[in-house]
Coordinates of C-alpha atoms in Angstrom, one line a residue:
X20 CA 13.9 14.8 7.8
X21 CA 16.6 13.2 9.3
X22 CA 15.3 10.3 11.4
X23 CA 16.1 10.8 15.0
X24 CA 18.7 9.2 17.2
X25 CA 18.4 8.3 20.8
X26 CA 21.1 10.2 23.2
X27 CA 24.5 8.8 23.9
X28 CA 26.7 9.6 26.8
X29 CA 30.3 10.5 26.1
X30 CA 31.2 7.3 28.5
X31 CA 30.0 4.9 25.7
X32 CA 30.0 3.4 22.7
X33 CA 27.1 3.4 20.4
X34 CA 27.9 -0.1 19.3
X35 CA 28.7 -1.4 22.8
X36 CA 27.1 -3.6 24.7
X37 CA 27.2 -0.9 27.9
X38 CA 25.2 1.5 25.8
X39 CA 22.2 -1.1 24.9
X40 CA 21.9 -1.7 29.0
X41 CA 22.6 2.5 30.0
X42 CA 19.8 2.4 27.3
X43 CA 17.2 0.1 28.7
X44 CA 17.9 0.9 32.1
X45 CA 16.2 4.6 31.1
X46 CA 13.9 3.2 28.8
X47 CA 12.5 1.5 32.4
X48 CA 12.3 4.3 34.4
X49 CA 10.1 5.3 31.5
X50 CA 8.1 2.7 32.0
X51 CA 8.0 3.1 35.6
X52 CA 6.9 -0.2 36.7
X53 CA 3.6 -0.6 34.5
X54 CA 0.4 1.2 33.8
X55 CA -1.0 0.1 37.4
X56 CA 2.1 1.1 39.2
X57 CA 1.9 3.8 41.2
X58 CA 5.6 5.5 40.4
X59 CA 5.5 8.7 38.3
X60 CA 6.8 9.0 35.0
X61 CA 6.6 11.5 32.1
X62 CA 5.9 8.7 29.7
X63 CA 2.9 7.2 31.8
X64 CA 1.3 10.3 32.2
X65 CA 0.7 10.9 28.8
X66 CA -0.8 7.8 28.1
X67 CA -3.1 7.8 30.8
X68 CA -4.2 11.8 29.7
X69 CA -5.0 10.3 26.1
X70 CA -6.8 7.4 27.5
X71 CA -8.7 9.4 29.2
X72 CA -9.5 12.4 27.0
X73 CA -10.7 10.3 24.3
X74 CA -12.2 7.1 25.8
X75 CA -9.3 4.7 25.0
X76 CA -7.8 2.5 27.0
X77 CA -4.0 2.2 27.9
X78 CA -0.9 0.3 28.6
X79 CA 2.4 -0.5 28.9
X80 CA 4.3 -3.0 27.0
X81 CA 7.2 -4.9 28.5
X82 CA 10.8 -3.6 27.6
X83 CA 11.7 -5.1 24.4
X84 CA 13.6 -8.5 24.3
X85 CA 17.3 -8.0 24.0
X86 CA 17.4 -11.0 21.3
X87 CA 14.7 -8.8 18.8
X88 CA 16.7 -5.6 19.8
X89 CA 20.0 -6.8 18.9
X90 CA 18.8 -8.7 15.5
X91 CA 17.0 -5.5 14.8
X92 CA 20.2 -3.6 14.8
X93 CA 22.5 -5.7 13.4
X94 CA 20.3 -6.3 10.5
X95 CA 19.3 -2.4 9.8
X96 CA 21.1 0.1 11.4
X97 CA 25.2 -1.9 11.6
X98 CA 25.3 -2.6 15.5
X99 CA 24.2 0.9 16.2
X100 CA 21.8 1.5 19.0
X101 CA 21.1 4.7 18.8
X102 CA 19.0 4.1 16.4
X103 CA 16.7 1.8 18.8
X104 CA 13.7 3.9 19.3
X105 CA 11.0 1.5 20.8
X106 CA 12.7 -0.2 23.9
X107 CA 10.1 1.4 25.9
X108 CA 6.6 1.0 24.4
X109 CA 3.3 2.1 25.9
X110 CA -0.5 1.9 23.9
X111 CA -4.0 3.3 24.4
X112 CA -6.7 1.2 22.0
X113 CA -9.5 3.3 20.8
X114 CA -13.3 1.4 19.5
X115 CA -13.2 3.8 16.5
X116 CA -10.9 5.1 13.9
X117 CA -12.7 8.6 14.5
X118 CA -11.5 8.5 18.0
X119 CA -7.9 7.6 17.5
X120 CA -8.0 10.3 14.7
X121 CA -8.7 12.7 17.7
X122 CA -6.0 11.7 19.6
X123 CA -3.3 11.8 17.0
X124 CA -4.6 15.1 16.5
X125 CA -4.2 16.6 19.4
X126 CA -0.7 14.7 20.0
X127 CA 0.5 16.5 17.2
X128 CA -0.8 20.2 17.8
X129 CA 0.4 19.6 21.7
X130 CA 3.6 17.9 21.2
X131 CA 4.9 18.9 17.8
X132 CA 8.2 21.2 17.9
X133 CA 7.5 21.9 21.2
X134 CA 10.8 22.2 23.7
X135 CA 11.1 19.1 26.1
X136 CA 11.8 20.1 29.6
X137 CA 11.1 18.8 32.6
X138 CA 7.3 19.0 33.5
X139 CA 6.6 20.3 30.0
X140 CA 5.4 18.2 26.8
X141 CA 7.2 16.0 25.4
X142 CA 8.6 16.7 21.5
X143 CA 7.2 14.5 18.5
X144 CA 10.0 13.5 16.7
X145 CA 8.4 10.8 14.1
X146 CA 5.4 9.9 13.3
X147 CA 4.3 6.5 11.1
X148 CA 0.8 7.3 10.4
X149 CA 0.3 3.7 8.7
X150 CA -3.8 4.2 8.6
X151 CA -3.3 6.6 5.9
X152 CA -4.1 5.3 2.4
X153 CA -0.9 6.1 1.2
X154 CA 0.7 3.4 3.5
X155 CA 0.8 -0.2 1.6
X156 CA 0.1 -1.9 4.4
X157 CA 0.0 -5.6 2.1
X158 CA 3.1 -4.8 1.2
X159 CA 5.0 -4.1 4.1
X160 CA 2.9 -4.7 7.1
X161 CA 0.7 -7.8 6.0
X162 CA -2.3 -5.7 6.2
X163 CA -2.2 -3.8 9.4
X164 CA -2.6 -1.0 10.5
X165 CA -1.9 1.7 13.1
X166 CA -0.1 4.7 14.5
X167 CA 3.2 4.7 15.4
X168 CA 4.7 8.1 17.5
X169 CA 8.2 8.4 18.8
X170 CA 8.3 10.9 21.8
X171 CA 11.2 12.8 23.4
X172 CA 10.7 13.4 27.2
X173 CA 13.0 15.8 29.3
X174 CA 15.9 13.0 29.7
X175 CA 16.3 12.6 26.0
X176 CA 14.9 9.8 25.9
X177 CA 13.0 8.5 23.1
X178 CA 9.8 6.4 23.4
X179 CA 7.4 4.7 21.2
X180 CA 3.7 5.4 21.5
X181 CA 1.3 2.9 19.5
X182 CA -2.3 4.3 18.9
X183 CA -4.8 1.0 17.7
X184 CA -8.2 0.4 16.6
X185 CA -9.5 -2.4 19.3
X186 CA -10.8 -4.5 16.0
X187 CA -7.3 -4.4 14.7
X188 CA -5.4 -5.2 17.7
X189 CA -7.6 -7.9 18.5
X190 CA -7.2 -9.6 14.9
X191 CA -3.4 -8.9 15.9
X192 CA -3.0 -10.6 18.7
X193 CA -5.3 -13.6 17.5
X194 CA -1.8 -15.3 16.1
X195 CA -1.9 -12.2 13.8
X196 CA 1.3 -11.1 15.4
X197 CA 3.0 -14.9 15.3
X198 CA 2.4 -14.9 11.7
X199 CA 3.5 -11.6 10.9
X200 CA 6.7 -12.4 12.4
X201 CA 6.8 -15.7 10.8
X202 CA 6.8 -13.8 7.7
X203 CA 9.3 -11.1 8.1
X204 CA 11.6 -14.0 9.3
X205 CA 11.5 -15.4 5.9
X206 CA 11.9 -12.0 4.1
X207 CA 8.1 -11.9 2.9
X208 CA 8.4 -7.9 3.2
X209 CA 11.7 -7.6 1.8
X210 CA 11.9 -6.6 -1.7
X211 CA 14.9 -8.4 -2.7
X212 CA 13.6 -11.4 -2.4
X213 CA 9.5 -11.1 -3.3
X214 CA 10.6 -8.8 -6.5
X215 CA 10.6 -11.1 -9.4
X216 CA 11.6 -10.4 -13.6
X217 CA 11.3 -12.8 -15.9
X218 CA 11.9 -13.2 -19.9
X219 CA 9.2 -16.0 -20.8
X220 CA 10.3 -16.7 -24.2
X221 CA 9.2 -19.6 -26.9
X222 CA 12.6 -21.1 -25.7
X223 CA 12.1 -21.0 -21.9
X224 CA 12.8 -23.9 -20.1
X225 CA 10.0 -25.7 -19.1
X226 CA 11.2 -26.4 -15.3
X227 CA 11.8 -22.4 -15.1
X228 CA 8.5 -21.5 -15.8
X229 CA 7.1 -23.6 -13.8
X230 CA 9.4 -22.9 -11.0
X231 CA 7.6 -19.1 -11.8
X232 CA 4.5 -20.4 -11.4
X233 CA 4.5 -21.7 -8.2
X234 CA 6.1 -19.0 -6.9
X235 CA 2.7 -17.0 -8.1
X236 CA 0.9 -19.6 -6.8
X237 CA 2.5 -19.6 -3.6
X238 CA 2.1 -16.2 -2.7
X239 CA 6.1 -16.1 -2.9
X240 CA 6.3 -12.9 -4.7
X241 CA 4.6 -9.7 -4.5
X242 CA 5.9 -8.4 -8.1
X243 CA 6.4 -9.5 -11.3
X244 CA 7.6 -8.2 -14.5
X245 CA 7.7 -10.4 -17.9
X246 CA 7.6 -7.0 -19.8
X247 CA 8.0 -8.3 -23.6
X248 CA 7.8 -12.3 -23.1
X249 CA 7.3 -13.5 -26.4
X250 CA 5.8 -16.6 -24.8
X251 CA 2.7 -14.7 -23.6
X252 CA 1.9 -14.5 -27.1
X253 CA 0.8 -18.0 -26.6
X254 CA -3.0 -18.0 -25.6
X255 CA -2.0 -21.0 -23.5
X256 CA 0.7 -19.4 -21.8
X257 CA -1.7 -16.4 -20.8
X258 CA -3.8 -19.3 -19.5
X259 CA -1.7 -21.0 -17.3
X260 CA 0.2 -17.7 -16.3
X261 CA -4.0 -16.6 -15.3
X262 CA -4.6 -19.9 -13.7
X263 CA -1.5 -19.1 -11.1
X264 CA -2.8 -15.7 -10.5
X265 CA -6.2 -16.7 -9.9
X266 CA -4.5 -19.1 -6.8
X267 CA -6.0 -18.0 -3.8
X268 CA -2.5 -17.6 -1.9
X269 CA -1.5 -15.5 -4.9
X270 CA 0.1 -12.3 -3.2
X271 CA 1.0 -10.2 -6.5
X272 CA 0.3 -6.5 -6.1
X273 CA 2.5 -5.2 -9.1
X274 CA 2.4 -7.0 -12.4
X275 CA 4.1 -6.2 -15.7
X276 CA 3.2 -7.2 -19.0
X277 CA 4.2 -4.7 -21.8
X278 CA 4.0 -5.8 -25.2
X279 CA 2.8 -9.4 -24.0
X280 CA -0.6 -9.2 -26.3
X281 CA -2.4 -9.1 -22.8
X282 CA -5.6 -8.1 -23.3
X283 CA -9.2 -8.4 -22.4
X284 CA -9.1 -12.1 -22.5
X285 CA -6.7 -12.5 -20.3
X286 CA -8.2 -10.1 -18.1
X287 CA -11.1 -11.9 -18.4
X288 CA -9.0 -15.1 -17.2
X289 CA -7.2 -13.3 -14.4
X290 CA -10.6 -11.7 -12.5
X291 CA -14.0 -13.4 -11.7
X292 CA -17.1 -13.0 -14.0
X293 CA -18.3 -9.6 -13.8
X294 CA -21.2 -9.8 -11.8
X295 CA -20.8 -8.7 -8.4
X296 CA -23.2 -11.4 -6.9
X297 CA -20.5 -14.0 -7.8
X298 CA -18.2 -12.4 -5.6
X299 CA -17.4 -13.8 -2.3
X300 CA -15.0 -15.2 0.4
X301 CA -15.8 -18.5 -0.5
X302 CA -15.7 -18.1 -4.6
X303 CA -12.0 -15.9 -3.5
X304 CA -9.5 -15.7 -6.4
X305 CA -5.9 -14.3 -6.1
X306 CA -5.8 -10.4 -6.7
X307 CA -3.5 -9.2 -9.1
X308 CA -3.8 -6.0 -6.9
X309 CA -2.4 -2.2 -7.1
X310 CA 0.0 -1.5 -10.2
X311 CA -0.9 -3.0 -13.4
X312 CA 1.3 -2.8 -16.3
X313 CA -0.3 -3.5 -20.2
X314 CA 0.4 -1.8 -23.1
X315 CA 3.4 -1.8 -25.4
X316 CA 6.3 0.7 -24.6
X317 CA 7.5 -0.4 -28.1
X318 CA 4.3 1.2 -29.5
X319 CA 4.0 -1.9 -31.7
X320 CA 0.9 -2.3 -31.6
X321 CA 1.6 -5.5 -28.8
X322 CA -0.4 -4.2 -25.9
X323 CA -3.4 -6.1 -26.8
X324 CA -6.8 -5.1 -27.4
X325 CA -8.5 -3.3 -24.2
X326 CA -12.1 -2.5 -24.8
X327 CA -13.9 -0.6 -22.4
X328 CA -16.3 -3.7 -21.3
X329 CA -12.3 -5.2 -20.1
X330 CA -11.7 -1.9 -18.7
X331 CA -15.1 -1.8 -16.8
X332 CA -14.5 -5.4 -15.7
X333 CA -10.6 -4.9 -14.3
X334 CA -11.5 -1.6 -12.5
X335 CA -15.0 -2.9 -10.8
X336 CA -13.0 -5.6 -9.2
X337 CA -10.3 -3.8 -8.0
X338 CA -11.3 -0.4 -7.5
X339 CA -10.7 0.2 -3.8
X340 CA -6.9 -0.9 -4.5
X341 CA -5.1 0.1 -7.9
X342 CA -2.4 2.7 -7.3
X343 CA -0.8 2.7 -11.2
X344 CA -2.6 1.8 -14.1
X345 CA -0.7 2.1 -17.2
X346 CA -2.4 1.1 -20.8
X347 CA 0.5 3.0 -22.3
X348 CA 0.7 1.5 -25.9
X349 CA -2.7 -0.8 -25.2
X350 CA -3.8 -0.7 -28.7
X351 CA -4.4 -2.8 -32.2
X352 CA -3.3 -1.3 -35.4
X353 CA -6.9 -2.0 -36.7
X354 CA -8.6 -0.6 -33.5
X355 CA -6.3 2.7 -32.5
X356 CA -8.2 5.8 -32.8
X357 CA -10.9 4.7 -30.2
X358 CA -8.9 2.3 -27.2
X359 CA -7.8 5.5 -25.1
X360 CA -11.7 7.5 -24.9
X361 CA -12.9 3.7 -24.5
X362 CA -10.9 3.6 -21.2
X363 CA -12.0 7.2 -20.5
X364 CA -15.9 6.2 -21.3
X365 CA -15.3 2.9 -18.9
X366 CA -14.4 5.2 -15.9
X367 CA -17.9 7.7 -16.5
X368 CA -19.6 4.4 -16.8
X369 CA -18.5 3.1 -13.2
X370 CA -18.3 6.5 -11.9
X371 CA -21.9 6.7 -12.3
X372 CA -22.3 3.2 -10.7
X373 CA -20.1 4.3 -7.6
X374 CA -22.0 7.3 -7.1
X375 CA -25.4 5.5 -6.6
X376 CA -23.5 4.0 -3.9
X377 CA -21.7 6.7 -2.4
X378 CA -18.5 6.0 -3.2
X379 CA -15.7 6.8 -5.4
X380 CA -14.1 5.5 -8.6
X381 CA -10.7 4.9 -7.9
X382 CA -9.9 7.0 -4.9
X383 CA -6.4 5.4 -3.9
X384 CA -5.4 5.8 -7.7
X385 CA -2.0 8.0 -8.5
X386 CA -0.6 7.4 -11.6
X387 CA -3.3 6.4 -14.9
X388 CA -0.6 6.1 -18.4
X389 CA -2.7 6.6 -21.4
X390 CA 0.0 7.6 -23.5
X391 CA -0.5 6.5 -27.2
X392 CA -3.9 5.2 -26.8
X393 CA -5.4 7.4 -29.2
X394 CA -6.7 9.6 -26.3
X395 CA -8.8 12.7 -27.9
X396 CA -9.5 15.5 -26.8
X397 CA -12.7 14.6 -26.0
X398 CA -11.7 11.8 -23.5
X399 CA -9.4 13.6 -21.8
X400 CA -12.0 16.1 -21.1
X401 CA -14.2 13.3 -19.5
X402 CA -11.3 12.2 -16.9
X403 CA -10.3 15.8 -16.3
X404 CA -14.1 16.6 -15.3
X405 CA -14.6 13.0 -13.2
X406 CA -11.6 14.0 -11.2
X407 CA -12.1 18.0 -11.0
X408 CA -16.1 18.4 -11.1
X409 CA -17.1 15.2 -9.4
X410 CA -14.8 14.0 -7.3
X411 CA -13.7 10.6 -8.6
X412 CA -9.8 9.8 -9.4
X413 CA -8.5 11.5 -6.2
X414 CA -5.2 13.0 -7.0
X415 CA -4.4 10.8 -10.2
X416 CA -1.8 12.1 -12.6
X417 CA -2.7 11.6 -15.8
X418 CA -0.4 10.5 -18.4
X419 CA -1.0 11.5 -22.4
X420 CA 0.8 12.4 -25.4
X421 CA -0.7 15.9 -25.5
X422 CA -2.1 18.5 -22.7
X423 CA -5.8 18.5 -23.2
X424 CA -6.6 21.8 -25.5
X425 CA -8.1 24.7 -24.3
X426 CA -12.0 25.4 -25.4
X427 CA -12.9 22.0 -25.1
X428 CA -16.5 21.6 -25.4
X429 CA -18.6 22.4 -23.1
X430 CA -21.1 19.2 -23.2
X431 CA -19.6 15.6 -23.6
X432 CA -22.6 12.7 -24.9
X433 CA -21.7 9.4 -24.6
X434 CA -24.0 6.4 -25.2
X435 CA -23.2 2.9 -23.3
X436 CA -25.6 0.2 -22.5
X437 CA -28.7 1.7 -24.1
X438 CA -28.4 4.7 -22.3
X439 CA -27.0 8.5 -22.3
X440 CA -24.6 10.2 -20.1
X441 CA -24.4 13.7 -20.4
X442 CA -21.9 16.1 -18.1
X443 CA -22.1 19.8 -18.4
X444 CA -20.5 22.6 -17.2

């Protein structure tokens, strides 16, 4: 949808000065003096009806600063300010998630593509729902969360109603929201500059790798790609490359290593021991986080060996955040036929461990690559019946060289640890 644009009179210029006052002038009649003031206003009302209905608790920020507003514009939208939706800014903070969930609800059956008169409801025009799962809030928000909904009331006027979890806020306003700022300042959200590639070769310079490393170490970067570094066929290379991602400022969340021979030793470098009672605040390592890249697209045979026991280990640790895992290529000449229903075995392994638990395996996963893994037919059917039967995987695509064939069998035995799994129709 085409995002939506705040009105603007034929007497002025959207990239005047004159416009951004004719526009905060209405965006404080909006605001109407404050939540305990006792004018009217379209915008106040709703708030306080929300508060009400669903326990929360409301209020009305102060009109944004003209210094933000005009850095804002000039840095995304050209010196437009039409495109300023959130000069006037109003809250209502809910205990729970469940009760916020209620109220965003009921905003959007009541408000949505409804007509904005006067004395009527007010029309949704956007909504940033950034407590869904789908929302990388690491990546562009530093890990907050909340709900975000632009309203259009009977002027034309567009507002910004914030919906927040009282845990969340207060964590925010807790220097939460100095920081934050602190970071967007120096481009810590911005792609251009957190995205990094990199050709670690036998030649490298020494002063550019390390220059890499402390930018992993540093929490500088959020991606990194040394897709086919020869240099990472160095077992010490893997290590000190390890050692920066085990920093605890480390911030990567998409990491690249195709056809670097990364296998399970180094995922046994990157990741703590694989026992969950080692696992705390204090003994914290840097997380290597939500898309991870092995294999070989050169199908050389240069992925590395990935066992199921490195498998088990990578996914335990990291379950609750992997978005893409791609072993495409993650094989050894001398070990091919079995890697891709090792990975598949790995997941029915932890699936049953989750499920003792109540919880799933992998449930914010969306793309696994298992292309030439040696995948059979067999494992395929075990990670088509994890995600369809039981629940686990979520809404994972699923990546192979060949659709699974139909009459599969029926009963899939796989023995791990001593014991027997058996799923069945």
């Amino acid at each position: 949808h085409r995002k939506p644009l705040q009105p603007v009179p034929k007497e002025y210029d959207r990239c005047s000065p004159e416009y951004l006052e004719w526009l905060r002038e209405e965006a404080r009649k909006m605001l109407a003096g404050g939540i305990d003031d006792g004018a009217y206003s379209e915008f106040k009302d709703l708030i306080l009806t929300i508060a009400k209905k669903y326990n929360g608790e409301a209020a009305l920020a102060p009109l944004k600063g003209y210094k933000r507003t005009v850095e804002k514009v000039q840095e995304k939208y050209n010196g437009d300010f039409s495109h300023i939706l959130d000069l006037g800014r109003g809250m209502v903070v809910f205990d729970t998630i469940e009760q916020l969930s209620s109220a965003f609800s009921y905003i959007k059956t009541r408000h949505d593509e409804q007509v904005s008169v006067p004395g009527g409801n007010p029309l949704l025009v956007r909504a940033k729902d950034r407590l869904s799962q789908a929302f990388d809030a690491s990546r562009l928000t530093g890990g907050y969360r909340d709900v975000l909904l632009n309203l259009c009331f009977s002027s034309g006027h567009i507002v910004e109603l914030q919906l927040h979890v009282k845990s969340f806020l207060d964590l925010k306003n807790r220097r939460g929201h100095t920081v934050y700022e602190d970071a967007r300042n120096i481009h810590m959200f911005n792609e251009a500059f957190t995205k990094r590639s990199y050709n670690w070769s036998f030649d490298s310079l020494e002063e550019e790798v390390e220059e890499l490393l402390d930018e992993i170490r540093s929490g500088a970067i959020t991606s990194l790609d040394l897709d086919y570094s020869e240099g990472l066929h160095n077992p010490e290379n893997q290590t000190r490359l390890a050692e920066a991602l085990n920093a605890r400022e480390c911030r990567i969340q998409d990491l690249s290593l195709r056809s670097c021979f990364c296998g399970d030793e180094f995922i046994a470098k990157c990741l703590p021991p694989d026992d969950k009672d080692l696992w705390s605040e204090e003994n914290d390592h840097g997380h290597i986080g939500r898309k991870i890249r092995l294999g070989s697209k050169l199908h050389e045979g240069t992925g590395g060996r990935i066992s199921q026991a490195g498998v088990t280990h990578m996914v335990r640790y990291l379950n609750s955040t992997l978005r893409v895992l791609d072993f495409e290529g993650c094989l050894d000449l001398e070990w091919y036929e079995n890697c891709g229903d090792s990975i598949a075995n790995a997941f029915l392994q932890l699936a049953n461990e989750y499920e003792d638990d109540g919880n799933f395996l992998l449930p914010q996963l969306q793309v696994l690559n298992l292309k030439s893994t040696g995948l059979t037919p067999n494992g395929m059917e075990i990670l088509q019946r994890l995600k369809n039967v039981r629940g686990h995987l979520g809404r994972v695509k699923i990546l192979t060289d060949a659709k699974l064939r139909t009459g599969a069998p029926r009963r899939i035995e796989q023995t791990y640890l001593g014991s027997s799994t058996v799923i069945e129709n």
